[in-house]
């Protein structure tokens, strides 16, 4: 896919930065599951039957961020007109909203409905603050991966509305042809540098304390080292950490080879902002990033393509996908009305279309995605996400991020004389933390 179009409004990497809250101070459309058994419909224990009529005169409270609040006003007005039920949109600081919800929901001070990424789900379920929803036949109207991402222990807990993932963005002036492997990409990048057309063969932003397990994950999975094993139904088995397997050890060596004491392709001084700045300045043909940086690239007038993620090994390069959705509080005193609003209104194309306009994230509702995919950038990210895996929603992930990112950084900085041993030690530390958290 080639183009310089702008997929709507500003995009962010919210799912990643917020998904790891508690583990890192700073940190669409697949066949793999979230953390529980994928289900096309929820269990009989769900909050309320979508077909039951809520009482007119009831009011609901919904916690939402400032970006998405305006997009929900029309659907809220429609709900009010048709059901006689007010929905008060309360704008919250998204950096703290998950923990605030966990704290306040049991006291009765929380909202009836909450917007958030799917990887919050494990913590929300663990604390008993979200209720299953009954999607019934509506589940088939959504991307399969989005339903699996919001499914936990066999029950569906949210109505999904968007999917996001990373891809390889290529400056087509500096690298006219798409490549499929990391070796080919780096060779092309180095050729551009040797010709004096670029300064960096490849760019990816790294956190100065935690590297970036999220962005580097496709390279790792292509070497056969997913973070957790998966069950036959695609759900994650948090009791089986696969991060430290032989593929992981090879990935550790790759990080060292590409790092500060190797080819310097991965530069520990290049943060996300710096990587973006350099790509916008035309200093590299490649930028491993998400759709949130596309608007600025397009605005700069750079002709670019969104390429599939390159492989470093012999397995598919699978990115994490993040799914945003609407959760219902298990402590809501208006569960029937909340279920009606979430299941029968927020699942409508007009709601998902509006959310796409303000966020630019590919919609989870298939009908809305097909409309949004008239934009080739959205289409390309969606197709790449089809090969991705939902970021694990299991609480055990809280024990993973810090050691994972810290070890990646040490390897990139060349601080580990034995990369495989360092990776093995990291995996052992993580397993110990997971065991200690039970």
Short mmCIF file of C-alpha atoms in Angstrom, two decimals:
data_model
loop_
_atom_site.label_atom_id
_atom_site.label_comp_id
_atom_site.label_asym_id
_atom_site.label_seq_id
_atom_site.Cartn_x
_atom_site.Cartn_y
_atom_site.Cartn_z
CA UNK A 1 0.00 0.00 0.00
CA UNK A 2 1.40 3.37 -0.92
CA UNK A 3 0.04 6.76 -0.19
CA UNK A 4 0.19 9.94 1.75
CA UNK A 5 -3.33 10.04 3.02
CA UNK A 6 -4.31 11.00 6.53
CA UNK A 7 -6.51 8.52 8.36
CA UNK A 8 -8.68 10.94 10.19
CA UNK A 9 -7.70 12.64 13.36
CA UNK A 10 -4.73 12.19 15.64
CA UNK A 11 -3.79 8.67 16.64
CA UNK A 12 -1.98 7.60 19.76
CA UNK A 13 -0.30 4.55 21.19
CA UNK A 14 -2.59 4.67 24.18
CA UNK A 15 -3.16 0.96 24.46
CA UNK A 16 0.51 0.34 24.97
CA UNK A 17 1.33 3.16 27.32
CA UNK A 18 -1.66 2.57 29.51
CA UNK A 19 -1.81 -1.17 29.21
CA UNK A 20 1.27 -1.62 31.31
CA UNK A 21 0.25 0.71 34.14
CA UNK A 22 1.40 -0.76 37.38
CA UNK A 23 4.29 -2.61 35.79
CA UNK A 24 6.14 0.17 34.03
CA UNK A 25 6.27 3.64 35.25
CA UNK A 26 6.47 4.95 31.84
CA UNK A 27 5.11 1.68 29.45
CA UNK A 28 -6.49 -6.08 14.02
CA UNK A 29 -8.20 -9.25 13.19
CA UNK A 30 -6.46 -12.46 14.25
CA UNK A 31 -7.07 -16.02 15.22
CA UNK A 32 -5.42 -15.82 18.59
CA UNK A 33 -7.24 -15.20 21.85
CA UNK A 34 -6.99 -12.70 24.65
CA UNK A 35 -6.73 -14.50 27.89
CA UNK A 36 -9.77 -16.62 28.18
CA UNK A 37 -11.80 -18.95 26.06
CA UNK A 38 -13.04 -17.20 22.95
CA UNK A 39 -16.78 -17.08 22.85
CA UNK A 40 -19.20 -15.84 20.27
CA UNK A 41 -21.68 -15.14 23.01
CA UNK A 42 -21.50 -14.50 26.71
CA UNK A 43 -22.62 -16.77 29.48
CA UNK A 44 -26.04 -16.82 31.11
CA UNK A 45 -24.43 -15.05 34.05
CA UNK A 46 -24.14 -11.84 32.06
CA UNK A 47 -25.29 -8.59 33.57
CA UNK A 48 -28.62 -8.30 31.88
CA UNK A 49 -30.43 -9.57 28.87
CA UNK A 50 -30.05 -7.19 25.96
CA UNK A 51 -33.64 -7.85 25.03
CA UNK A 52 -35.00 -6.66 28.37
CA UNK A 53 -36.29 -3.12 28.50
CA UNK A 54 -34.62 -0.73 30.97
CA UNK A 55 -36.79 1.61 32.97
CA UNK A 56 -37.39 5.05 31.47
CA UNK A 57 -36.12 7.83 33.73
CA UNK A 58 -32.98 5.98 34.72
CA UNK A 59 -29.69 7.81 34.26
CA UNK A 60 -26.24 6.45 33.56
CA UNK A 61 -22.71 7.71 34.14
CA UNK A 62 -19.92 6.91 31.74
CA UNK A 63 -16.21 7.59 32.28
CA UNK A 64 -14.51 8.60 29.07
CA UNK A 65 -11.41 10.51 27.98
CA UNK A 66 -11.50 14.00 26.48
CA UNK A 67 -10.74 12.77 22.96
CA UNK A 68 -13.63 10.31 22.73
CA UNK A 69 -16.26 12.24 24.65
CA UNK A 70 -17.38 14.47 21.71
CA UNK A 71 -17.80 11.43 19.44
CA UNK A 72 -20.31 9.89 21.84
CA UNK A 73 -22.67 12.84 22.14
CA UNK A 74 -24.87 11.94 19.15
CA UNK A 75 -25.36 8.35 20.23
CA UNK A 76 -26.08 9.50 23.79
CA UNK A 77 -28.70 11.91 22.43
CA UNK A 78 -30.27 9.10 20.39
CA UNK A 79 -30.40 6.87 23.45
CA UNK A 80 -32.08 9.65 25.40
CA UNK A 81 -34.64 10.25 22.63
CA UNK A 82 -35.52 6.61 22.15
CA UNK A 83 -35.20 5.26 25.69
CA UNK A 84 -35.66 8.33 27.84
CA UNK A 85 -32.41 7.62 29.65
CA UNK A 86 -29.68 10.22 30.21
CA UNK A 87 -26.03 9.23 29.90
CA UNK A 88 -23.70 11.64 31.69
CA UNK A 89 -20.27 11.65 30.06
CA UNK A 90 -17.61 12.32 32.70
CA UNK A 91 -14.17 13.10 31.27
CA UNK A 92 -11.42 11.42 33.26
CA UNK A 93 -7.63 11.40 33.22
CA UNK A 94 -6.94 8.25 31.27
CA UNK A 95 -3.60 7.64 32.94
CA UNK A 96 -5.34 6.95 36.24
CA UNK A 97 -8.81 5.82 35.25
CA UNK A 98 -8.30 2.05 35.53
CA UNK A 99 -7.07 2.21 39.11
CA UNK A 100 -9.69 4.84 40.01
CA UNK A 101 -12.39 2.56 38.66
CA UNK A 102 -11.12 -0.43 40.63
CA UNK A 103 -11.09 1.69 43.79
CA UNK A 104 -14.38 3.51 43.36
CA UNK A 105 -16.67 0.95 41.75
CA UNK A 106 -17.12 -1.11 44.95
CA UNK A 107 -18.03 2.04 46.90
CA UNK A 108 -20.83 2.94 44.51
CA UNK A 109 -18.98 6.04 43.32
CA UNK A 110 -17.81 4.54 40.05
CA UNK A 111 -19.55 4.86 36.68
CA UNK A 112 -22.00 2.49 35.03
CA UNK A 113 -19.91 2.32 31.87
CA UNK A 114 -16.17 2.68 31.27
CA UNK A 115 -14.09 3.07 28.08
CA UNK A 116 -10.72 1.33 28.05
CA UNK A 117 -8.26 -1.00 26.33
CA UNK A 118 -8.77 -4.76 26.51
CA UNK A 119 -5.54 -5.44 28.37
CA UNK A 120 -7.09 -3.90 31.50
CA UNK A 121 -9.49 -6.81 31.57
CA UNK A 122 -7.51 -9.23 33.73
CA UNK A 123 -7.18 -6.68 36.52
CA UNK A 124 -10.81 -5.60 36.21
CA UNK A 125 -12.10 -9.15 36.38
CA UNK A 126 -9.68 -10.06 39.15
CA UNK A 127 -11.11 -7.21 41.22
CA UNK A 128 -14.70 -8.11 40.36
CA UNK A 129 -15.60 -4.68 38.99
CA UNK A 130 -16.77 -5.52 35.45
CA UNK A 131 -19.71 -7.62 34.36
CA UNK A 132 -20.03 -9.85 31.29
CA UNK A 133 -22.11 -8.55 28.41
CA UNK A 134 -24.47 -10.47 26.17
CA UNK A 135 -23.57 -9.81 22.58
CA UNK A 136 -25.42 -12.80 21.20
CA UNK A 137 -25.61 -12.69 17.40
CA UNK A 138 -24.03 -9.22 17.39
CA UNK A 139 -20.64 -10.81 18.09
CA UNK A 140 -20.39 -11.93 14.46
CA UNK A 141 -20.61 -8.29 13.34
CA UNK A 142 -17.19 -7.57 14.89
CA UNK A 143 -13.67 -8.60 13.89
CA UNK A 144 -13.11 -12.00 15.42
CA UNK A 145 -9.90 -10.90 17.10
CA UNK A 146 -11.63 -7.98 18.80
CA UNK A 147 -14.19 -10.30 20.39
CA UNK A 148 -11.48 -12.69 21.52
CA UNK A 149 -9.49 -9.81 22.98
CA UNK A 150 -12.41 -8.75 25.21
CA UNK A 151 -13.14 -12.35 26.20
CA UNK A 152 -11.77 -13.61 29.51
CA UNK A 153 -12.24 -17.05 30.99
CA UNK A 154 -14.87 -17.79 28.38
CA UNK A 155 -16.97 -14.68 28.94
CA UNK A 156 -17.22 -11.53 26.85
CA UNK A 157 -16.76 -8.38 28.93
CA UNK A 158 -16.99 -5.47 26.51
CA UNK A 159 -18.27 -4.15 23.24
CA UNK A 160 -15.11 -3.52 21.20
CA UNK A 161 -14.83 -0.45 19.00
CA UNK A 162 -11.26 -0.17 17.67
CA UNK A 163 -8.14 -2.18 16.93
CA UNK A 164 -4.57 -0.89 16.62
CA UNK A 165 -1.10 -2.31 15.95
CA UNK A 166 2.30 -1.35 14.59
CA UNK A 167 3.55 -1.71 11.00
CA UNK A 168 6.66 -0.80 9.03
CA UNK A 169 6.34 2.62 7.44
CA UNK A 170 8.61 3.10 4.43
CA UNK A 171 9.72 6.33 2.77
CA UNK A 172 9.16 5.28 -0.84
CA UNK A 173 11.61 7.88 -2.17
CA UNK A 174 14.44 6.33 -0.16
CA UNK A 175 13.30 2.69 -0.49
CA UNK A 176 11.06 2.18 -3.52
CA UNK A 177 10.38 -1.53 -3.05
CA UNK A 178 8.87 -3.41 -0.10
CA UNK A 179 11.04 -6.04 1.59
CA UNK A 180 9.94 -9.02 3.62
CA UNK A 181 12.79 -9.85 6.00
CA UNK A 182 14.69 -7.74 8.50
CA UNK A 183 17.95 -8.56 6.72
CA UNK A 184 16.53 -7.25 3.44
CA UNK A 185 15.14 -4.13 5.13
CA UNK A 186 18.46 -3.36 6.82
CA UNK A 187 20.38 -3.95 3.59
CA UNK A 188 18.14 -1.49 1.79
CA UNK A 189 18.45 1.00 4.64
CA UNK A 190 22.23 0.73 4.71
CA UNK A 191 22.31 1.22 0.95
CA UNK A 192 20.42 4.51 1.36
CA UNK A 193 22.89 5.56 4.07
CA UNK A 194 25.90 4.61 1.94
CA UNK A 195 24.50 6.65 -0.93
CA UNK A 196 24.25 9.68 1.33
CA UNK A 197 20.47 9.78 1.05
CA UNK A 198 19.82 8.86 4.70
CA UNK A 199 21.52 8.87 8.10
CA UNK A 200 19.75 5.91 9.70
CA UNK A 201 19.04 2.57 7.99
CA UNK A 202 16.09 1.85 10.30
CA UNK A 203 14.30 3.68 13.09
CA UNK A 204 12.34 2.49 16.11
CA UNK A 205 11.85 4.52 19.28
CA UNK A 206 13.28 3.10 22.50
CA UNK A 207 12.51 4.09 26.06
CA UNK A 208 15.76 5.12 27.84
CA UNK A 209 14.90 2.83 30.79
CA UNK A 210 12.80 0.05 29.28
CA UNK A 211 13.70 -0.25 25.57
CA UNK A 212 10.42 -1.25 23.91
CA UNK A 213 9.07 -4.82 24.12
CA UNK A 214 5.87 -3.65 22.42
CA UNK A 215 7.44 -2.34 19.21
CA UNK A 216 10.09 -5.06 19.06
CA UNK A 217 7.61 -7.87 19.65
CA UNK A 218 7.05 -8.71 15.94
CA UNK A 219 10.78 -9.38 15.55
CA UNK A 220 10.71 -11.54 18.67
CA UNK A 221 7.66 -13.55 17.59
CA UNK A 222 9.22 -14.14 14.19
CA UNK A 223 12.01 -15.91 16.07
CA UNK A 224 9.50 -18.13 17.86
CA UNK A 225 9.40 -16.53 21.30
CA UNK A 226 5.89 -15.39 22.24
CA UNK A 227 5.46 -14.14 25.77
CA UNK A 228 3.07 -16.89 26.91
CA UNK A 229 1.96 -20.25 25.49
CA UNK A 230 -1.51 -20.35 24.02
CA UNK A 231 -4.25 -22.90 24.52
CA UNK A 232 -5.91 -24.72 21.64
CA UNK A 233 -8.64 -22.07 21.56
CA UNK A 234 -6.05 -19.30 21.22
CA UNK A 235 -6.30 -18.03 24.80
CA UNK A 236 -3.12 -17.36 26.78
CA UNK A 237 -1.82 -19.80 29.38
CA UNK A 238 -0.16 -17.54 31.94
CA UNK A 239 1.29 -20.58 33.71
CA UNK A 240 3.58 -21.19 30.73
CA UNK A 241 6.00 -18.33 30.12
CA UNK A 242 7.57 -19.03 26.73
CA UNK A 243 9.59 -15.83 26.58
CA UNK A 244 12.79 -17.58 27.65
CA UNK A 245 12.79 -20.39 25.06
CA UNK A 246 15.48 -20.98 22.44
CA UNK A 247 13.88 -18.46 20.11
CA UNK A 248 14.05 -15.89 22.88
CA UNK A 249 17.75 -16.53 23.40
CA UNK A 250 18.36 -16.01 19.68
CA UNK A 251 16.37 -12.79 19.86
CA UNK A 252 18.60 -11.67 22.74
CA UNK A 253 21.63 -12.21 20.52
CA UNK A 254 19.94 -10.26 17.72
CA UNK A 255 19.37 -7.28 20.03
CA UNK A 256 23.05 -7.34 20.96
CA UNK A 257 24.15 -7.64 17.33
CA UNK A 258 21.96 -4.68 16.34
CA UNK A 259 22.85 -2.62 19.41
CA UNK A 260 25.38 -0.03 20.52
CA UNK A 261 28.34 -2.41 20.34
CA UNK A 262 27.12 -4.09 17.15
CA UNK A 263 25.77 -2.59 13.95
CA UNK A 264 24.10 0.27 15.90
CA UNK A 265 20.85 -0.20 13.97
CA UNK A 266 19.09 -0.13 17.36
CA UNK A 267 20.21 3.02 19.13
CA UNK A 268 19.41 3.31 22.83
CA UNK A 269 19.53 7.11 22.52
CA UNK A 270 16.74 7.20 19.92
CA UNK A 271 13.47 7.74 21.78
CA UNK A 272 10.09 7.57 20.13
CA UNK A 273 10.02 11.33 19.64
CA UNK A 274 13.52 11.38 18.18
CA UNK A 275 12.76 8.49 15.83
CA UNK A 276 9.72 10.34 14.58
CA UNK A 277 11.68 13.57 14.18
CA UNK A 278 14.38 11.82 12.16
CA UNK A 279 11.87 10.06 9.91
CA UNK A 280 9.99 13.30 9.30
CA UNK A 281 13.30 14.89 8.35
CA UNK A 282 13.79 12.21 5.69
CA UNK A 283 16.79 10.73 7.50
CA UNK A 284 15.70 7.09 7.27
CA UNK A 285 13.74 4.95 4.82
CA UNK A 286 12.09 2.91 7.59
CA UNK A 287 10.13 3.66 10.78
CA UNK A 288 8.64 0.88 12.91
CA UNK A 289 5.61 2.55 14.48
CA UNK A 290 1.84 2.67 14.72
CA UNK A 291 -0.92 4.62 12.96
CA UNK A 292 -0.69 7.36 15.59
CA UNK A 293 2.31 8.85 13.74
CA UNK A 294 0.76 8.67 10.27
CA UNK A 295 -0.97 12.08 10.32
CA UNK A 296 2.31 13.91 10.97
CA UNK A 297 4.11 11.88 8.30
CA UNK A 298 1.40 12.69 5.78
CA UNK A 299 1.34 16.35 6.80
CA UNK A 300 5.07 16.54 6.14
CA UNK A 301 4.40 15.56 2.54
CA UNK A 302 6.43 12.36 2.73
CA UNK A 303 5.42 9.72 0.21
CA UNK A 304 5.18 6.55 2.21
CA UNK A 305 3.98 2.97 2.23
CA UNK A 306 2.66 0.86 5.10
CA UNK A 307 4.45 -2.47 4.75
CA UNK A 308 3.93 -5.80 6.53
CA UNK A 309 6.29 -6.31 9.46
CA UNK A 310 9.63 -7.85 8.47
CA UNK A 311 10.65 -11.22 9.87
CA UNK A 312 13.90 -11.82 11.75
CA UNK A 313 13.34 -15.58 11.96
CA UNK A 314 11.33 -18.24 10.18
CA UNK A 315 8.02 -17.56 11.96
CA UNK A 316 5.38 -14.90 11.18
CA UNK A 317 6.11 -11.44 12.61
CA UNK A 318 3.09 -11.01 14.87
CA UNK A 319 2.53 -7.61 16.48
CA UNK A 320 0.49 -7.06 19.59
CA UNK A 321 -2.94 -5.70 18.83
CA UNK A 322 -4.78 -3.45 21.23
CA UNK A 323 -8.57 -3.39 21.32
CA UNK A 324 -10.52 -0.57 22.91
CA UNK A 325 -14.01 -1.21 24.18
CA UNK A 326 -16.87 -0.34 26.52
CA UNK A 327 -17.10 -2.13 29.86
CA UNK A 328 -20.10 -2.32 32.21
CA UNK A 329 -19.53 -1.95 35.94
CA UNK A 330 -20.41 -5.04 37.96
CA UNK A 331 -21.47 -2.63 40.69
CA UNK A 332 -23.85 -0.59 38.54
CA UNK A 333 -27.28 -0.10 40.04
CA UNK A 334 -28.57 0.51 36.51
CA UNK A 335 -27.27 -2.66 34.92
CA UNK A 336 -30.23 -3.16 32.63
CA UNK A 337 -29.97 0.31 31.14
CA UNK A 338 -26.18 0.12 30.95
CA UNK A 339 -26.39 -3.16 29.06
CA UNK A 340 -28.98 -1.72 26.68
CA UNK A 341 -26.78 1.31 25.94
CA UNK A 342 -23.54 -0.63 25.52
CA UNK A 343 -24.83 -3.64 23.61
CA UNK A 344 -27.53 -2.08 21.45
CA UNK A 345 -26.30 1.48 20.91
CA UNK A 346 -22.50 1.57 21.12
CA UNK A 347 -22.42 -1.40 18.74
CA UNK A 348 -24.17 0.61 16.03
CA UNK A 349 -22.22 1.79 12.96
CA UNK A 350 -23.04 5.44 13.63
CA UNK A 351 -21.33 5.20 17.04
CA UNK A 352 -18.30 3.32 15.74
CA UNK A 353 -18.03 5.59 12.69
CA UNK A 354 -17.91 8.67 14.93
CA UNK A 355 -15.26 7.12 17.18
CA UNK A 356 -13.15 6.37 14.10
CA UNK A 357 -13.40 9.99 12.99
CA UNK A 358 -11.96 11.30 16.25
CA UNK A 359 -9.39 8.59 16.88
CA UNK A 360 -8.53 7.18 13.47
CA UNK A 361 -8.15 3.69 14.92
CA UNK A 362 -9.52 0.95 12.63
CA UNK A 363 -13.06 0.14 13.84
CA UNK A 364 -13.79 -3.25 15.42
CA UNK A 365 -17.27 -3.34 13.85
CA UNK A 366 -16.80 -4.93 10.43
CA UNK A 367 -19.27 -2.64 8.67
CA UNK A 368 -17.49 0.45 10.00
CA UNK A 369 -14.06 -0.97 9.23
CA UNK A 370 -15.05 -1.63 5.62
CA UNK A 371 -16.03 2.02 5.24
CA UNK A 372 -12.88 3.25 6.98
CA UNK A 373 -10.73 0.95 4.82
CA UNK A 374 -11.45 3.11 1.79
CA UNK A 375 -8.42 4.90 3.25
CA UNK A 376 -5.46 2.74 2.15
CA UNK A 377 -3.53 3.46 5.35
CA UNK A 378 -6.34 2.15 7.53
CA UNK A 379 -6.72 -0.85 5.23
CA UNK A 380 -3.00 -1.65 5.44
CA UNK A 381 -2.85 -1.43 9.23
CA UNK A 382 -5.96 -3.59 9.46
CA UNK A 383 -4.48 -6.27 7.23
CA UNK A 384 -1.24 -6.33 9.21
CA UNK A 385 -3.20 -6.53 12.43
CA UNK A 386 -4.93 -9.61 11.04
CA UNK A 387 -1.67 -11.44 11.69
CA UNK A 388 -1.27 -10.03 15.18
CA UNK A 389 -2.13 -11.30 18.64
CA UNK A 390 -4.05 -9.48 21.37
CA UNK A 391 -1.82 -8.09 24.08
CA UNK A 392 -2.31 -10.52 26.99
CA UNK A 393 -4.94 -9.26 29.40
CA UNK A 394 -3.86 -11.64 32.15
CA UNK A 395 -2.78 -10.03 35.47
CA UNK A 396 0.53 -11.90 35.15
CA UNK A 397 1.57 -9.36 32.51
CA UNK A 398 2.20 -6.91 35.33
CA UNK A 399 5.12 -9.13 36.34
CA UNK A 400 6.54 -9.24 32.82
CA UNK A 401 7.11 -5.73 31.48
CA UNK A 402 9.82 -4.35 33.76
CA UNK A 403 12.29 -7.26 33.49
CA UNK A 404 11.53 -7.70 29.80
CA UNK A 405 12.14 -4.07 28.90
CA UNK A 406 15.14 -3.67 31.20
CA UNK A 407 16.84 -6.73 29.74
CA UNK A 408 16.19 -5.57 26.20
CA UNK A 409 17.82 -2.25 27.02
CA UNK A 410 20.89 -3.88 28.57
CA UNK A 411 21.30 -6.07 25.50
CA UNK A 412 20.96 -3.14 23.12
CA UNK A 413 23.45 -1.14 25.16
CA UNK A 414 25.88 -4.06 25.03
CA UNK A 415 25.97 -4.52 28.80
CA UNK A 416 25.48 -8.29 28.67
CA UNK A 417 28.49 -10.43 27.74
CA UNK A 418 26.30 -13.52 27.42
CA UNK A 419 22.96 -12.49 25.82
CA UNK A 420 21.40 -15.95 26.13
CA UNK A 421 22.26 -16.14 29.83
CA UNK A 422 20.87 -12.67 30.45
CA UNK A 423 17.63 -13.64 28.69
CA UNK A 424 17.37 -16.85 30.71
CA UNK A 425 17.91 -14.92 33.94
CA UNK A 426 15.20 -12.46 32.90
CA UNK A 427 12.72 -15.26 32.27
CA UNK A 428 13.54 -16.84 35.65
CA UNK A 429 12.95 -13.51 37.41
CA UNK A 430 9.62 -13.08 35.68
CA UNK A 431 8.49 -16.60 36.56
CA UNK A 432 9.43 -15.95 40.18
CA UNK A 433 7.41 -12.72 40.22
CA UNK A 434 4.39 -14.40 38.64
CA UNK A 435 4.56 -17.19 41.21
CA UNK A 436 4.84 -14.63 43.99
CA UNK A 437 1.82 -12.70 42.79
CA UNK A 438 -0.56 -15.65 43.13
#
